[in-house]
Each structure stands twice: as structure tokens, then as C-alpha cells.
mmCIF file of C-alpha atoms and ligand atoms in Angstrom:
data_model
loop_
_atom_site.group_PDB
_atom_site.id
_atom_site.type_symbol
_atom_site.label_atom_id
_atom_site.label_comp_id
_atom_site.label_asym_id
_atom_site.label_seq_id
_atom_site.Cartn_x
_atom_site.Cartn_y
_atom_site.Cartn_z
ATOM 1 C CA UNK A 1 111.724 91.108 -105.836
ATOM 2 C CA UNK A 2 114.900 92.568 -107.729
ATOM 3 C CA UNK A 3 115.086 95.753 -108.608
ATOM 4 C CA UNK A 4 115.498 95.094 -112.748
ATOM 5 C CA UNK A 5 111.424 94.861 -112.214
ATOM 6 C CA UNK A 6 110.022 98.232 -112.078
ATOM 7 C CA UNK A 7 106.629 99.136 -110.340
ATOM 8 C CA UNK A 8 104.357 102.526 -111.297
ATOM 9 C CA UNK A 9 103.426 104.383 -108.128
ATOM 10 C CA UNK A 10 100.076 103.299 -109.279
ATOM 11 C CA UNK A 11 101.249 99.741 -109.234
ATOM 12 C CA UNK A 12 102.597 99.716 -105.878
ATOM 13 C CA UNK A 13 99.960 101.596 -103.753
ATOM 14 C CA UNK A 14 97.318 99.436 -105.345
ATOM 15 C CA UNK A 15 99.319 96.174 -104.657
ATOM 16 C CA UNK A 16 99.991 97.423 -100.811
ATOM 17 C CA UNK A 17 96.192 98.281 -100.532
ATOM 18 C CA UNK A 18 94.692 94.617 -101.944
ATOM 19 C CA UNK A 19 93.079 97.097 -104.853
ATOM 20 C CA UNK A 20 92.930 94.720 -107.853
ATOM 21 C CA UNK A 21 95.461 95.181 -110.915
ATOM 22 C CA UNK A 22 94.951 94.065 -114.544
ATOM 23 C CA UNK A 23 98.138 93.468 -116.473
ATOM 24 C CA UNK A 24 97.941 94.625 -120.183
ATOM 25 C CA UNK A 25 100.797 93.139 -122.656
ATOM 26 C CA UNK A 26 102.943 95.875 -125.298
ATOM 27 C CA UNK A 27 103.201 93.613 -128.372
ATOM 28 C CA UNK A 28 99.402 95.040 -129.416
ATOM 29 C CA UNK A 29 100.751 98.516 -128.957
ATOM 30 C CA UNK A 30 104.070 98.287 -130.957
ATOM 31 C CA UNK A 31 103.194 95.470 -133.176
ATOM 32 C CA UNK A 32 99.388 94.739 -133.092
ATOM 33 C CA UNK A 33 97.973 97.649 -134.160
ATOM 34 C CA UNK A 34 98.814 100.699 -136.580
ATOM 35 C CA UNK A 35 99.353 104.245 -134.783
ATOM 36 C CA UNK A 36 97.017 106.118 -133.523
ATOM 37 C CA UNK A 37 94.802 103.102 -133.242
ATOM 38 C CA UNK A 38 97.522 101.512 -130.792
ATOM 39 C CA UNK A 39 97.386 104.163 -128.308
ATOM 40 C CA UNK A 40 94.015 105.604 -128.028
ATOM 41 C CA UNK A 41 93.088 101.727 -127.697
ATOM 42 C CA UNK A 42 95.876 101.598 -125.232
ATOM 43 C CA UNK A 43 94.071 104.263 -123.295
ATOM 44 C CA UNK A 44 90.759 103.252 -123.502
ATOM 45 C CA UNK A 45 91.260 99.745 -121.943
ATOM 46 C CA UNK A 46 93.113 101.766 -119.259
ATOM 47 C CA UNK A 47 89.809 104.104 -118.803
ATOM 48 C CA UNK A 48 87.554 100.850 -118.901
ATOM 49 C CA UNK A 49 89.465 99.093 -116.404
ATOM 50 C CA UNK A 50 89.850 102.340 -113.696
ATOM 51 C CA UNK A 51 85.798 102.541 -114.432
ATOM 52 C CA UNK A 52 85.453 98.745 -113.475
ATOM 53 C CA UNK A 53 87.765 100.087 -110.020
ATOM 54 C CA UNK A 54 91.135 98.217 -110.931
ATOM 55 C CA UNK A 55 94.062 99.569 -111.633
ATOM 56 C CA UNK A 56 95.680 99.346 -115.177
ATOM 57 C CA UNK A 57 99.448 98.148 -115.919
ATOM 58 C CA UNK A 58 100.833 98.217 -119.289
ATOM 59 C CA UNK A 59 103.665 95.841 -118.863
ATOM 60 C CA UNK A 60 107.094 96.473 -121.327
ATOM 61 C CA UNK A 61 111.194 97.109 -121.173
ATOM 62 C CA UNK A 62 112.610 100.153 -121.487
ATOM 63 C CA UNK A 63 116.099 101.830 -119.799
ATOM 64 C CA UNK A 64 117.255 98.134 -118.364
ATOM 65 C CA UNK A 65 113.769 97.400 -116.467
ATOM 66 C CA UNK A 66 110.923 95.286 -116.528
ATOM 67 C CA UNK A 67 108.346 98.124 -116.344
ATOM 68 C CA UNK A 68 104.802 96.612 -114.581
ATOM 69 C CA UNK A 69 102.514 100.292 -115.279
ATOM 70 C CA UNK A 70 103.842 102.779 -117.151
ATOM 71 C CA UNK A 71 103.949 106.384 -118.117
ATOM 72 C CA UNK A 72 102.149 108.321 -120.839
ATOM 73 C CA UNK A 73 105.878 108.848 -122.286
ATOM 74 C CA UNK A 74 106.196 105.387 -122.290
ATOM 75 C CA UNK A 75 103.912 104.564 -124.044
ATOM 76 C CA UNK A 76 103.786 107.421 -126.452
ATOM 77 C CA UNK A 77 107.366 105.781 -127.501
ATOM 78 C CA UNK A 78 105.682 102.001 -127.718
ATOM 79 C CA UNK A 79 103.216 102.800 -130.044
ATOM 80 C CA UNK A 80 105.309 105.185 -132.214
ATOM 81 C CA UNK A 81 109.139 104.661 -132.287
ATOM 82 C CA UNK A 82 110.683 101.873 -135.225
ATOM 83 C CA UNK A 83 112.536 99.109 -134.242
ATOM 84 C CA UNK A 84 110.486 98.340 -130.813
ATOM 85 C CA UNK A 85 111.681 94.784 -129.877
ATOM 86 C CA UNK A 86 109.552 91.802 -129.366
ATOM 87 C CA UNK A 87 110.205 90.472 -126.026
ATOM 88 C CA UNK A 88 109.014 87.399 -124.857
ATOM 89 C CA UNK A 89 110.809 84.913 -122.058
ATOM 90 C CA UNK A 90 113.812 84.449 -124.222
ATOM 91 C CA UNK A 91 114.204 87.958 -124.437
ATOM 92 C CA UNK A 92 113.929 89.641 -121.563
ATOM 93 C CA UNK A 93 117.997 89.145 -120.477
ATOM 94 C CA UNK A 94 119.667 90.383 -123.422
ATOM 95 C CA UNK A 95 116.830 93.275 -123.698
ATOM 96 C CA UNK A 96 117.011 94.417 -120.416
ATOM 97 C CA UNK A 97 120.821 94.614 -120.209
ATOM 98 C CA UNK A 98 120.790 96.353 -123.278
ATOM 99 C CA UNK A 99 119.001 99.087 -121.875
ATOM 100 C CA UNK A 100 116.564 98.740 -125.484
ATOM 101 C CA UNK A 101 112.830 99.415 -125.803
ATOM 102 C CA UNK A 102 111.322 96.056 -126.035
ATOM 103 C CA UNK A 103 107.031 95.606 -125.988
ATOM 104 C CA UNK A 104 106.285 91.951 -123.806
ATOM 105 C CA UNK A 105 104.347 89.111 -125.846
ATOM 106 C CA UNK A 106 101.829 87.177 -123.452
ATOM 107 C CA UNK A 107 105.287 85.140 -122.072
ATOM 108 C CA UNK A 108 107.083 88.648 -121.469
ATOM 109 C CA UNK A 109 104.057 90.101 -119.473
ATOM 110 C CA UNK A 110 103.129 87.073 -117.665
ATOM 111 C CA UNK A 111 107.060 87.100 -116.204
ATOM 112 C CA UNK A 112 106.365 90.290 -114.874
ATOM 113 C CA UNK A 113 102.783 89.706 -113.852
ATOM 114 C CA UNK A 114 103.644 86.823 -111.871
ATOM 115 C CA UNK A 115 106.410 88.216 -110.216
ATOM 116 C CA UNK A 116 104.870 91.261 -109.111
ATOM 117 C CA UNK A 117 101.955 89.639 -107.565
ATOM 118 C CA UNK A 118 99.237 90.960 -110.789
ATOM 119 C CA UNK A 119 96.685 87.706 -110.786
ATOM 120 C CA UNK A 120 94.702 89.000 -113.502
ATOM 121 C CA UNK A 121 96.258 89.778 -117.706
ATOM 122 C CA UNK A 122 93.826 91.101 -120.666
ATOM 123 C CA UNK A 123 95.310 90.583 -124.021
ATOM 124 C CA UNK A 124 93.526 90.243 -127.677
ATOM 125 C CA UNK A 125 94.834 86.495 -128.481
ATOM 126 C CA UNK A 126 97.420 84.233 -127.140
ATOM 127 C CA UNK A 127 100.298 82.582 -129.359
ATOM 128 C CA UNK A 128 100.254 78.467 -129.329
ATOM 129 C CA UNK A 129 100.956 75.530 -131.786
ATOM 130 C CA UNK A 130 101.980 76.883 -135.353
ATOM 131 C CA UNK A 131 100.124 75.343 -138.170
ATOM 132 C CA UNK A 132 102.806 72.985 -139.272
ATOM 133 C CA UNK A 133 104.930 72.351 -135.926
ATOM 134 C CA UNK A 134 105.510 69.385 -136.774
ATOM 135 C CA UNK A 135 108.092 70.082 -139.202
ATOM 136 C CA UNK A 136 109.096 73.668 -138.379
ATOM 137 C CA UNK A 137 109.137 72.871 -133.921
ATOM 138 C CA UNK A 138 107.352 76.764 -133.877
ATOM 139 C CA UNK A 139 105.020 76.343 -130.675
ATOM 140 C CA UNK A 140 104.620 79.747 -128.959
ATOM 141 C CA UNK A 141 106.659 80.438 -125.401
ATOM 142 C CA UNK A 142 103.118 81.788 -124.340
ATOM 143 C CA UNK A 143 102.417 78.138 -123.907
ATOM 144 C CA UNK A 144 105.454 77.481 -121.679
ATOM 145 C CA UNK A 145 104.858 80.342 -119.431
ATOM 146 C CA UNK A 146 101.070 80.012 -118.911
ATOM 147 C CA UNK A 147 102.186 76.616 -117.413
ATOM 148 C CA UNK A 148 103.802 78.325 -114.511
ATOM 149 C CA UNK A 149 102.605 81.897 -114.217
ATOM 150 C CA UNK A 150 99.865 81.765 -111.690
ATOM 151 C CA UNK A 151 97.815 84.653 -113.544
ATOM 152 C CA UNK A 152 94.238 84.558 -115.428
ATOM 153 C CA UNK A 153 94.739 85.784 -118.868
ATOM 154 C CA UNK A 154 91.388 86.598 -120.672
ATOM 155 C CA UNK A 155 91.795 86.474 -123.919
ATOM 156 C CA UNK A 156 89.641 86.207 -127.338
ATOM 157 C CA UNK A 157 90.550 82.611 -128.089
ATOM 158 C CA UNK A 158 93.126 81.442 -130.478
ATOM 159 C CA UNK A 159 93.764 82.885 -133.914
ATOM 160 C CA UNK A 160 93.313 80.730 -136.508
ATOM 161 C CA UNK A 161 96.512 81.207 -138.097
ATOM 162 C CA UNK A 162 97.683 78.619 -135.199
ATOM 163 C CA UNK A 163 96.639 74.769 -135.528
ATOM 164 C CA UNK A 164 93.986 75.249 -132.619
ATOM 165 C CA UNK A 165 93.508 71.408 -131.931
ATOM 166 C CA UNK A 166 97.272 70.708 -131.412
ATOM 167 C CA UNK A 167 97.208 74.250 -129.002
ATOM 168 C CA UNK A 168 93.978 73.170 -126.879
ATOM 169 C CA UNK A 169 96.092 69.657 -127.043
ATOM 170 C CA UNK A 170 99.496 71.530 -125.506
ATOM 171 C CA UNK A 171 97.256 73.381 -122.537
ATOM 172 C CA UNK A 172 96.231 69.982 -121.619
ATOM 173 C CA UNK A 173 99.529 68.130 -120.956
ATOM 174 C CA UNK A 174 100.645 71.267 -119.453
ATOM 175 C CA UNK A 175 97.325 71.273 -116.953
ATOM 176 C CA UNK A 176 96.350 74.840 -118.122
ATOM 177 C CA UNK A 177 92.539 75.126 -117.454
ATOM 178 C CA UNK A 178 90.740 76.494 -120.499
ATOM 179 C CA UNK A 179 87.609 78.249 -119.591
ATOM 180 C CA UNK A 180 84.973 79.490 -122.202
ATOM 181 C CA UNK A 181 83.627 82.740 -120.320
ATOM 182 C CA UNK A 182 79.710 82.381 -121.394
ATOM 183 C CA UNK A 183 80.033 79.422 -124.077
ATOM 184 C CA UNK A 184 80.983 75.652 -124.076
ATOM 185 C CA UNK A 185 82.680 76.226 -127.774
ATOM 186 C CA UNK A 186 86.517 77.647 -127.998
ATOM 187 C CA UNK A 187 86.244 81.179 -129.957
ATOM 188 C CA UNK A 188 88.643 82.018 -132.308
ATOM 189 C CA UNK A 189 89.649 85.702 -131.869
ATOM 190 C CA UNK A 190 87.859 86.952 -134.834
ATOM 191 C CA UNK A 191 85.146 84.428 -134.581
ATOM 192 C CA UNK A 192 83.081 83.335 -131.870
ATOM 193 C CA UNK A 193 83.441 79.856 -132.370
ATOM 194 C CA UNK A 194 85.835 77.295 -133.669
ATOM 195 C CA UNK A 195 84.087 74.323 -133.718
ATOM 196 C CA UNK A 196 86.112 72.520 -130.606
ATOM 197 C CA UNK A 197 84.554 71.874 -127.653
ATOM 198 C CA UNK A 198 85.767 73.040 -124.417
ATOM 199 C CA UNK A 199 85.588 71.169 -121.103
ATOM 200 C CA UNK A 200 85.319 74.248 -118.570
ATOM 201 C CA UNK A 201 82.885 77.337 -118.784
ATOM 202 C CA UNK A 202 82.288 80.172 -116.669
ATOM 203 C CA UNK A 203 79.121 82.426 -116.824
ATOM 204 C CA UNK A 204 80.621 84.685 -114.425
ATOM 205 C CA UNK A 205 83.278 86.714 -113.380
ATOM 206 C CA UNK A 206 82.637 85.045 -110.166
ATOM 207 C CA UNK A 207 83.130 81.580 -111.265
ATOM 208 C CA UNK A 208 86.496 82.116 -113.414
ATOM 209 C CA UNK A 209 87.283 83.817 -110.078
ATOM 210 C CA UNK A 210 86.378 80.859 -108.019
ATOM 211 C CA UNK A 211 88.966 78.624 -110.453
ATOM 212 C CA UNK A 212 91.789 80.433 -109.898
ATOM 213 C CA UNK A 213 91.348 79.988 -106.076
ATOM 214 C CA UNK A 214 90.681 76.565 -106.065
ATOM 215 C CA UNK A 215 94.054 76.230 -108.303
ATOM 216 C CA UNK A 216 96.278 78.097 -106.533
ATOM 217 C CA UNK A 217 94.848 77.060 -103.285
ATOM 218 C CA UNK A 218 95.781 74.057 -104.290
ATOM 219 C CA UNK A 219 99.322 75.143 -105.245
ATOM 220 C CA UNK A 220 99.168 73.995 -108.677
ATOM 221 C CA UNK A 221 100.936 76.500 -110.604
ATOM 222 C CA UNK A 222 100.261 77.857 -113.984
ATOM 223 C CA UNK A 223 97.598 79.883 -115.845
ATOM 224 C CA UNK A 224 94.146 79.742 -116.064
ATOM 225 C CA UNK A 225 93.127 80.621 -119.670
ATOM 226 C CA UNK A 226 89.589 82.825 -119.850
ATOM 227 C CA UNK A 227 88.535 82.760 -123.574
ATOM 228 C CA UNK A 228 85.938 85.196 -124.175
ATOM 229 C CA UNK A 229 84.258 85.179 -127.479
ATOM 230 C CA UNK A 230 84.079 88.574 -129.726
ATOM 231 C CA UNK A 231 81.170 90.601 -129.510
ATOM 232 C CA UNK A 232 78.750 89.450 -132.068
ATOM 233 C CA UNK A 233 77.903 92.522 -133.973
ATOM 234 C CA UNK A 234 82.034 92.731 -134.732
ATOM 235 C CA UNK A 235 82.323 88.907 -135.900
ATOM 236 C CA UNK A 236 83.855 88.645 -139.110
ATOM 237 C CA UNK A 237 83.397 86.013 -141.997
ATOM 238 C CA UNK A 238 85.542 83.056 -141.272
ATOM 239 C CA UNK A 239 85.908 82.348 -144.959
ATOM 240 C CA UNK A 240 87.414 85.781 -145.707
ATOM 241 C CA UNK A 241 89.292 85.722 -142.694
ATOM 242 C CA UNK A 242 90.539 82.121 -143.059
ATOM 243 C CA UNK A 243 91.148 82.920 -146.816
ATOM 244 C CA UNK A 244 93.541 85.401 -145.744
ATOM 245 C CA UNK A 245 95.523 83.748 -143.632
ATOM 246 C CA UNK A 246 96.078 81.177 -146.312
ATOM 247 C CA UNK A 247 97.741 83.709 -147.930
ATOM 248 C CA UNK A 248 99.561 84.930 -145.793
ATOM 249 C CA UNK A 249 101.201 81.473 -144.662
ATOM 250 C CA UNK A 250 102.413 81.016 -148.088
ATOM 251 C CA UNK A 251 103.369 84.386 -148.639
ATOM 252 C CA UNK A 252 105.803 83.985 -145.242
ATOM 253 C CA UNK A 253 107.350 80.463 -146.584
ATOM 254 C CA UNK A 254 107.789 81.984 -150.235
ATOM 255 C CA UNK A 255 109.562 84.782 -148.027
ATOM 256 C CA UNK A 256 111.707 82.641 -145.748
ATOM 257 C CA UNK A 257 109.864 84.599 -142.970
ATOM 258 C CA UNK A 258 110.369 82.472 -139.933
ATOM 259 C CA UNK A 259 111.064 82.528 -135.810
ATOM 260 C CA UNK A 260 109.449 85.608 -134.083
ATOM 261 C CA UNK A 261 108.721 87.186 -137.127
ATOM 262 C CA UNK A 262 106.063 84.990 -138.433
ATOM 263 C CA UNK A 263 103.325 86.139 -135.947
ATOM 264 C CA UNK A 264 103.765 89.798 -137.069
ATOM 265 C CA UNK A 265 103.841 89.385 -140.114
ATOM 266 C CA UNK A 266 101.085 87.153 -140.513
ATOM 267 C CA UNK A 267 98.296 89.946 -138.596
ATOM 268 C CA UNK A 268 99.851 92.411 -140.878
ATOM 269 C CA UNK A 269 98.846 90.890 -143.420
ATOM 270 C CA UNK A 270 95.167 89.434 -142.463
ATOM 271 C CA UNK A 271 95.137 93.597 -141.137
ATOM 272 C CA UNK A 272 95.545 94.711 -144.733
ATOM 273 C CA UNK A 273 93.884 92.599 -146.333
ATOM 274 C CA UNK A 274 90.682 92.360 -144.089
ATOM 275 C CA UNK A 275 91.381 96.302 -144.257
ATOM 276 C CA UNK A 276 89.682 97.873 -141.076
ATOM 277 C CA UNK A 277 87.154 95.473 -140.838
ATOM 278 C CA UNK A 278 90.110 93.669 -138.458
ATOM 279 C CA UNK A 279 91.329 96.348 -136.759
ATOM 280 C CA UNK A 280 87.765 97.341 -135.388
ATOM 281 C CA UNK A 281 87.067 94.098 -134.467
ATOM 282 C CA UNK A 282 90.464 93.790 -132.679
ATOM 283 C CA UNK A 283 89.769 96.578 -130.766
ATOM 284 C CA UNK A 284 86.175 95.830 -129.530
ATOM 285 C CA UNK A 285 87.018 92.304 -128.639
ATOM 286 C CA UNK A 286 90.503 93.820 -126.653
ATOM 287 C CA UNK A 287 88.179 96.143 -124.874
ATOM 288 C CA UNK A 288 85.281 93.163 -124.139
ATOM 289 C CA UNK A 289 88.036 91.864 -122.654
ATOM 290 C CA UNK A 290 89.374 94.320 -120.248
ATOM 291 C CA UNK A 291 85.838 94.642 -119.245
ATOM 292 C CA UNK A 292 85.684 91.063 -118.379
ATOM 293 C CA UNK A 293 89.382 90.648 -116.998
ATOM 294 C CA UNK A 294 88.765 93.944 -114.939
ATOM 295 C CA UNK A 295 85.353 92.099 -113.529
ATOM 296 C CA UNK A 296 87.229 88.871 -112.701
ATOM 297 C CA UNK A 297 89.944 91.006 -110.844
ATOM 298 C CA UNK A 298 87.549 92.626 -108.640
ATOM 299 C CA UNK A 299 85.727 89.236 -107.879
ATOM 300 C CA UNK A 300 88.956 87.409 -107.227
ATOM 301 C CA UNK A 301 90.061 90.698 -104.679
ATOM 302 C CA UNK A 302 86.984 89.457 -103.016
ATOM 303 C CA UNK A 303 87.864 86.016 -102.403
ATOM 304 C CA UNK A 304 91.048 86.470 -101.213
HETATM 305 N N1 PSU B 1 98.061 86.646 -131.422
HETATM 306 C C1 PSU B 1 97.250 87.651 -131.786
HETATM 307 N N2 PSU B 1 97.693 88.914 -131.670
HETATM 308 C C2 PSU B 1 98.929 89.203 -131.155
HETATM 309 C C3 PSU B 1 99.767 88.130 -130.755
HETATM 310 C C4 PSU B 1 99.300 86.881 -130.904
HETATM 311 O O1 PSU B 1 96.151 87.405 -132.233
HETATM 312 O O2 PSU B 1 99.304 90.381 -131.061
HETATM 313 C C5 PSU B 1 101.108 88.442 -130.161
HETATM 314 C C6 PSU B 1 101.055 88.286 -128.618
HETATM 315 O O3 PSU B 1 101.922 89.240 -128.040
HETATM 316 C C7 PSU B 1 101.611 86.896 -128.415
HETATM 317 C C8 PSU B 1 102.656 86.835 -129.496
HETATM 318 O O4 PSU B 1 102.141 86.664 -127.134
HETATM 319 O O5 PSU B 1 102.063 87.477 -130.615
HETATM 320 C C9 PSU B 1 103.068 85.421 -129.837
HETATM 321 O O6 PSU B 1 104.145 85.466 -130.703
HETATM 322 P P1 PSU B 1 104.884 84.097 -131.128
HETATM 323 O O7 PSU B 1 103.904 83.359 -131.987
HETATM 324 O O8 PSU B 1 106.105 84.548 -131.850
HETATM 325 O O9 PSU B 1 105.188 83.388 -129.857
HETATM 326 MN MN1 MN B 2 107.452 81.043 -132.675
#
């Protein structure tokens, strides 16, 4: 593996002894989440992953590497510095060789998840097809990269400020397994269901554990996408939520806000104006899911 992709001691010993690893992505730190929020979440998932016996790894750029686990400086900087890039597969080069602070969206991490042999990544929600792609061409690089990254992400679902039909549509033709962990219905990050039907389910960490063995064993590459609903007592009112992201959409085109920006600034503004309603919720579904991504990486240790 080249050297521009930097392992924590952590990281290493745990990858040398077959002790299971769960990937965590830097775009909630830097620009998910306001500070402190961002890093006492950022530790917590840490703490609930070590209790579950896996080893955590914040994945982000700093100093000209691809950092897989990092330190508490680190992330002290992530979660507090201005002007923390937004890295994702496009970025990576021209970030790393600039020696810049960058935080990885679910395409940065999954690079360096892949590469350094992490199987399992816990994030809040995944980008995908932009409400609109048909004129503006804004799909998400997420959805290129969980084509070939052979890593489970566990996620929350899809945000409704993406067209989630046209996403679910994307993960097909790009054979991307999309399991609902404990329901049949595809949840919506702040929502527990969207109203779409999925074709896989898992009740188990077992059984989303058993699909990414059967895939890989089969050498199909790619993803396998673990969408597990919000906790019910944190479920927010689609209307107000849905309301606000209306909004926000036609705040961004009145603004000429466009490219990697719109993603940002769209959760900033559901964040204010769902006030911290949405930033509770987005931190008890990000820990539900660590729990659950930290339970699938111990079950897949065990198969392999
Ligand atoms: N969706 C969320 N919260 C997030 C993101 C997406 O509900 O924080 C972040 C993730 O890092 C994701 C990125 O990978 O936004 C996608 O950005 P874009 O739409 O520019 O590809
Ligand atoms: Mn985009």
C-alpha cells in the first residue's frame, strides 16, 4: 500500500491481529455538526465501538496523508479550525499534495477504507441523486465509489433533500445491495421510512454479515449499503422536516449555491431551522449506527 495512506498504531495492530475495524468519515465532524457537538459525538461513537470490541478509525487528510485512525489533535483541529476542506474522490490528489486539512465525504473514506483492508464504515447518511439531476448532472461520487469499494457502510438511509427513487434507481445499475437492517421500507435519515420498498433486509448483524461474504466471495466488487432506520423516540415530523428542505433548495438556487457546496449548505440550513431538534436526532441515529456497524464488524471477523 503506498505510503501517502497513513495507518494509527491502533489501526495497524488491529488489522495484523484480524481484530475488527469500523471506519468513521470527517465531513460530520468539520461540516455536519456545530462544535462541541462534533467532537464529543466524535468520541462517543469511538467509546461505543471499543465497547462493542472493534477498533475505531476516523478517516481524513492532513500533512500530505490519507490518515485511516487518528489522533486526539487531529481531530481537535477537524472539528474546530475554518476552512477544513471537503474531500471526496476528486479531491484527495490536489489535497493531499497540498499538504491541507481536508475531512473525507463517504467517497473520501471509502478510498481509504478499501485500501487499507477496513470492511466495515458508519456514517449518518450517504450523498446520491440530487433532486433535479436531470438538469443540473449533481449525482453524489458516494454513488461511484460504493460501486467498487468492497466495504459495508451502515448508514441512516437517504436524506430527503436527494430524489430517493432516482438514488435507490443508481444503486441498482451499479449492483450495490441495499439492505434495510430490521425493516423492508428504505428510512430516510430523519425518518424511519420513506415510503419505497426495499428488496433486501437483514434482522441481524449476522445476516448483513453473511452478504458481504457471499459478495465478495464471489468477487463482485462494490458496497453493500446497511440502512438502519432512526431510533423511534428521535423521529422527527416529515412535514417540518420536508418543509425545510423546500426552503432551503430555493434558498441555494436564489443563491447560485451549487457543486460541493450544496450538501452543506442545505443541512445547515434544515439544522437551523429544525433548531436542535436535528442535531439530537443526528447524533442518536450516528451512534445507532456505530452500534450496529460495530456488531456487523465483529460478526463478519467471525466469518472470515
Ligand atoms: N448526507 C447527510 N449528511 C452528511 C452528508 C450527506 O445526511 O454529512 C455528507 C457526507 O459526507 C456525504 C457528502 O458523503 O455529504 C455528500 O456530499 P455531495 O452531495 O457533495 O456528494
Ligand atoms: Mn454534487
Amino acid at each position: 500500500m503506498t505510503n501517502l495512506i497513513l495507518l494509527s498504531d491502533e489501526v495497524k495492530s488491529a488489522l495484523s491481529k484480524g481484530k475488527p475495524i469500523v471506519a468513521l468519515e470527517s465531513t460530520i465532524i468539520s461540516h455536519g455538526m456545530p462544535y462541541p457537538e462534533n467532537v464529543k459525538t466524535a468520541r462517543k461513537l469511538g467509546d461505543i465501538i471499543r465497547d462493542e470490541g472493534c477498533v475505531p478509525a476516523i478517516v481524513a487528510v492532513a500533512d500530505g496523508k490519507l490518515h485511516v485512525g487518528i489522533s486526539d489533535a487531529l481531530l481537535e483541529r477537524l472539528a474546530t479550525e475554518k476552512g477544513v476542506l471537503k474531500v471526496s474522490r476528486r479531491d484527495i490528489p490536489t489535497a493531499l499534495a497540498s499538504g491541507a486539512i481536508g475531512a473525507t465525504t463517504v467517497s473520501g473514506t471509502l478510498i481509504a477504507a478499501h485500501r487499507a483492508g477496513v470492511r466495515v464504515f458508519v456514517t449518518g447518511g450517504i450523498g446520491g441523486v440530487h433532486r433535479g439531476a436531470e438538469k443540473t448532472f449533481d449525482i453524489s461520487a458516494d454513488l461511484e465509489e460504493l460501486a467498487i469499494s468492497n466495504v459495508a457502510v451502515v448508514s441512516a438511509g437517504v436524506k430527503a433533500i436527494l430524489d430517493l427513487p432516482k438514488t435507490l434507481e443508481v444503486l441498482e445499475t451499479k449492483g450495490v445491495p441495499v439492505v434495510g437492517f430490521q425493516t423492508d421500507d428504505l428510512p430516510a435519515f430523519y425518518t424511519r421510512k420513506s415510503g419505497l420498498k426495499l428488496v433486501a433486509r437483514a434482522d441481524s448483524p449476522n445476516e448483513v454479515a453473511s452478504i458481504m461474504k457471499a459478495k465478495w466471495d464471489c468477487d463482485i466488487d462494490g458496497s453493500i449499503l446497511v440502512m438502519n432506520p432512526i431510533p423511534e423516540e428521535f423521529e422527527s415530523d416529515a412535514d417540518i422536516i420536508n418543509a425545510s428542505i423546500d426552503e432551503a433548495l430555493a434558498l441555494a438556487d436564489k443563491k447560485g449555491v451549487c457543486g460541493k457546496e450544496i450538501t452543506p449548505f442545505i443541512l445547515a440550513h434544515v439544522a437551523k431551522v429544525t433548531g436542535g431538534d436535528s442535531l439530537a436526532a443526528n447524533i442518536a441515529l450516528v451512534e445507532n449506527n456505530a452500534r450496529v456497524g460495530a456488531q456487523v464488524a465483529k460478526a463478519y471477523s467471525l466469518l472470515t
